[in-house]
Coordinates of C-alpha atoms in Angstrom, one line a residue:
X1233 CA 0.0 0.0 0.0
X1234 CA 1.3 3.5 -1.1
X1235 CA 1.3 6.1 1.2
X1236 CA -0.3 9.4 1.1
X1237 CA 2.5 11.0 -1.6
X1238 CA 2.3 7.5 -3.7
X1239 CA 5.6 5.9 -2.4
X1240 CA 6.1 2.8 -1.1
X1241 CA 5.0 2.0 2.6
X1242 CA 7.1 0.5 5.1
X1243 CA 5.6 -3.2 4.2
X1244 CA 6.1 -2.8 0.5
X1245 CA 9.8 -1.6 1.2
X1246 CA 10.7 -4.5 3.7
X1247 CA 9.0 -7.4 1.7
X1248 CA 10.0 -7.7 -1.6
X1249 CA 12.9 -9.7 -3.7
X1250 CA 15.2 -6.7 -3.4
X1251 CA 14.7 -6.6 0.6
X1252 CA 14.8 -10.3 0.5
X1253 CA 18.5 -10.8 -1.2
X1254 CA 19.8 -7.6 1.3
X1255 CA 18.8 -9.2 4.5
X1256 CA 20.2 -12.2 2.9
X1257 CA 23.6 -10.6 2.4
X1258 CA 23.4 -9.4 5.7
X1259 CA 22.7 -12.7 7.5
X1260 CA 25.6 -14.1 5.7
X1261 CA 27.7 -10.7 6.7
X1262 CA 26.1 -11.1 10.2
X1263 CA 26.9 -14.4 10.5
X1264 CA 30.7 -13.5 9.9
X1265 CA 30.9 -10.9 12.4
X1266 CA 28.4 -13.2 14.9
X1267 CA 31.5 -15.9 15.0
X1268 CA 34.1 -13.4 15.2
X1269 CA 32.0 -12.0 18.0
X1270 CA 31.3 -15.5 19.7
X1271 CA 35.1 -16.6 19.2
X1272 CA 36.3 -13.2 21.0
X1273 CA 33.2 -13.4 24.0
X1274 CA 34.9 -17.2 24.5
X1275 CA 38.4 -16.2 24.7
X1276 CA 37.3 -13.1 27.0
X1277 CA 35.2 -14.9 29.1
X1278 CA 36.9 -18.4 29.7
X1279 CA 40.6 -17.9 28.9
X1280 CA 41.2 -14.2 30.5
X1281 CA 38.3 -14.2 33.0
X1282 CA 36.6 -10.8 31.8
X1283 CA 32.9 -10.1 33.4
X1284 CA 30.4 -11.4 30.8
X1285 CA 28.7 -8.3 30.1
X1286 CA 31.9 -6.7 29.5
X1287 CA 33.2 -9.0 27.6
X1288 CA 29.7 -9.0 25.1
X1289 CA 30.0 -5.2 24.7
X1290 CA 33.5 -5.8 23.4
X1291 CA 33.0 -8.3 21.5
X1292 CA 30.1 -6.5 19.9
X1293 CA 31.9 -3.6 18.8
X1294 CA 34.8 -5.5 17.3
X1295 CA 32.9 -7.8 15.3
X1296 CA 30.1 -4.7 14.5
X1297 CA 33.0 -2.8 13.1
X1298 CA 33.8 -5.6 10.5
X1299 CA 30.1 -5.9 10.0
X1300 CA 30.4 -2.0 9.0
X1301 CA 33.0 -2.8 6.6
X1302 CA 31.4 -5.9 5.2
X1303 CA 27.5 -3.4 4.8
X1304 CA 29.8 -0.7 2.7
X1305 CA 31.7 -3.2 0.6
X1306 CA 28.6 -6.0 -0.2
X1307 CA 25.3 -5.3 1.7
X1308 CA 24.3 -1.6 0.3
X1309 CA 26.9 -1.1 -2.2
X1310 CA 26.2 1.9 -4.0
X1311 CA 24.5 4.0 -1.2
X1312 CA 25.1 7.6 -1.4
X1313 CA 25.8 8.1 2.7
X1314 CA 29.3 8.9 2.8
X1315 CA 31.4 7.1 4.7
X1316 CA 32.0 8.9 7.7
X1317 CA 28.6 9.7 8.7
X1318 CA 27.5 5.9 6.8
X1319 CA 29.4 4.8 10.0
X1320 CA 28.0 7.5 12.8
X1321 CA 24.4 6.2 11.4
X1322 CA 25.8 2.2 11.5
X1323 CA 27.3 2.9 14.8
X1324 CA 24.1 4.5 16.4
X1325 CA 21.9 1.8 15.1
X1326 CA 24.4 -0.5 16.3
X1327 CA 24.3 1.0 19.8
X1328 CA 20.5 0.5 20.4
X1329 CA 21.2 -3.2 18.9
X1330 CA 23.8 -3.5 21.4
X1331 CA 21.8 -2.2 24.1
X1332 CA 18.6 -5.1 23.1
X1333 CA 21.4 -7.7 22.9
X1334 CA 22.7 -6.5 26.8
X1335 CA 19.1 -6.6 28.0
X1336 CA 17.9 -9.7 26.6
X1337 CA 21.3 -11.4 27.0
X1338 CA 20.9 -10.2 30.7
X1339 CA 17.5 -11.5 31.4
X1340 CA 18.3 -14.5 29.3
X1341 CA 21.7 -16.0 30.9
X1342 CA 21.8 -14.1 34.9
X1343 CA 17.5 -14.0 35.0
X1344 CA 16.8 -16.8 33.7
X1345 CA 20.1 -19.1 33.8
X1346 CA 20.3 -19.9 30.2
X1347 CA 24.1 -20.1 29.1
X1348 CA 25.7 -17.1 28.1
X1349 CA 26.5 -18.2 24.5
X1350 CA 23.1 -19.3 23.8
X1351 CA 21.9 -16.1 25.7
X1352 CA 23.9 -14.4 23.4
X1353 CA 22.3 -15.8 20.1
X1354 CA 19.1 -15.4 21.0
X1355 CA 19.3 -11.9 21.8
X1356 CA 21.6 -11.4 18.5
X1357 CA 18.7 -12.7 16.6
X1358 CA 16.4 -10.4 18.0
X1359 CA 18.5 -7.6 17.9
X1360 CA 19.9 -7.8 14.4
X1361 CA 16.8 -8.2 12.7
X1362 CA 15.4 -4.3 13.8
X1363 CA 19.4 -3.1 13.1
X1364 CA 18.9 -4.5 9.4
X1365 CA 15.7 -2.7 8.9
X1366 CA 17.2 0.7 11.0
X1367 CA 20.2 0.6 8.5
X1368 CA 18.1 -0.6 5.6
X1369 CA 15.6 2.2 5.7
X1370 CA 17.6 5.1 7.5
X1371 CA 21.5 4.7 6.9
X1372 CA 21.8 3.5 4.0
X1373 CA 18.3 4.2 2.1
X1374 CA 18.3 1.3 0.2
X1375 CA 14.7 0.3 1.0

């Protein structure tokens, strides 16, 4: 359904081939940076002792700065946001992911005693889906 100027709605923008093959870049992109992300929480966590949440919020901004370079270079190739300010938009979405991930990951592996890597996926999934659409739509206007 258009909206009141004739473009696109939100629906029409997320579900469509176009949408479909991005978020499928950025699974696979996600996915890169996810294991980066779980190897680094793991060495953190069981080889130097860190505090879990510490050692998430690290690992998250490593492996989101990868992700970063992998969305520029593959995802939205092409997109007009420079660079700079491409990443100030990336990092900000990235920020409010990282803060659903702490949350849930919180509730998940100290409320609720699920382990903390499992914790940590679930709360990734959940998480990464709204940064997609937040980068998608508002960063890198590509949808």
């Amino acid at each position: 359904m258009n909206d009141e100027t004739g473009h696109p709605g939100l629906r029409e923008r997320l579900i469509n081939r176009r949408s479909s093959l991005l978020y499928i870049k950025n699974a696979v992109a996600s996915t890169a940076s996810f294991l980066f992300d779980l190897l680094l929480i793991s060495l953190m966590i069981e080889r130097w002792g860190w505090n879990k949440l510490v050692a998430v919020a690290v690992g998250f901004v490593l492996a989101n700065a990868l992700h970063y370079l992998l969305a520029r270079a593959w995802i939205f190739r092409g997109s007009l946001r420079g660079i700079a300010s491409g990443y100030v938009y990336f990092l900000g979405n990235s920020l409010f992911g990282l803060a659903i991930i702490l949350a849930l990951f919180a509730l998940l592996a100290d409320g609720l005693g699920v382990p903390y890597l499992i914790a940590r996926v679930i709360a990734s999934l959940c998480a990464g889906t709204i940064v997609f659409i937040l980068n998608a739509t508002i960063n890198f206007r590509q949808l």
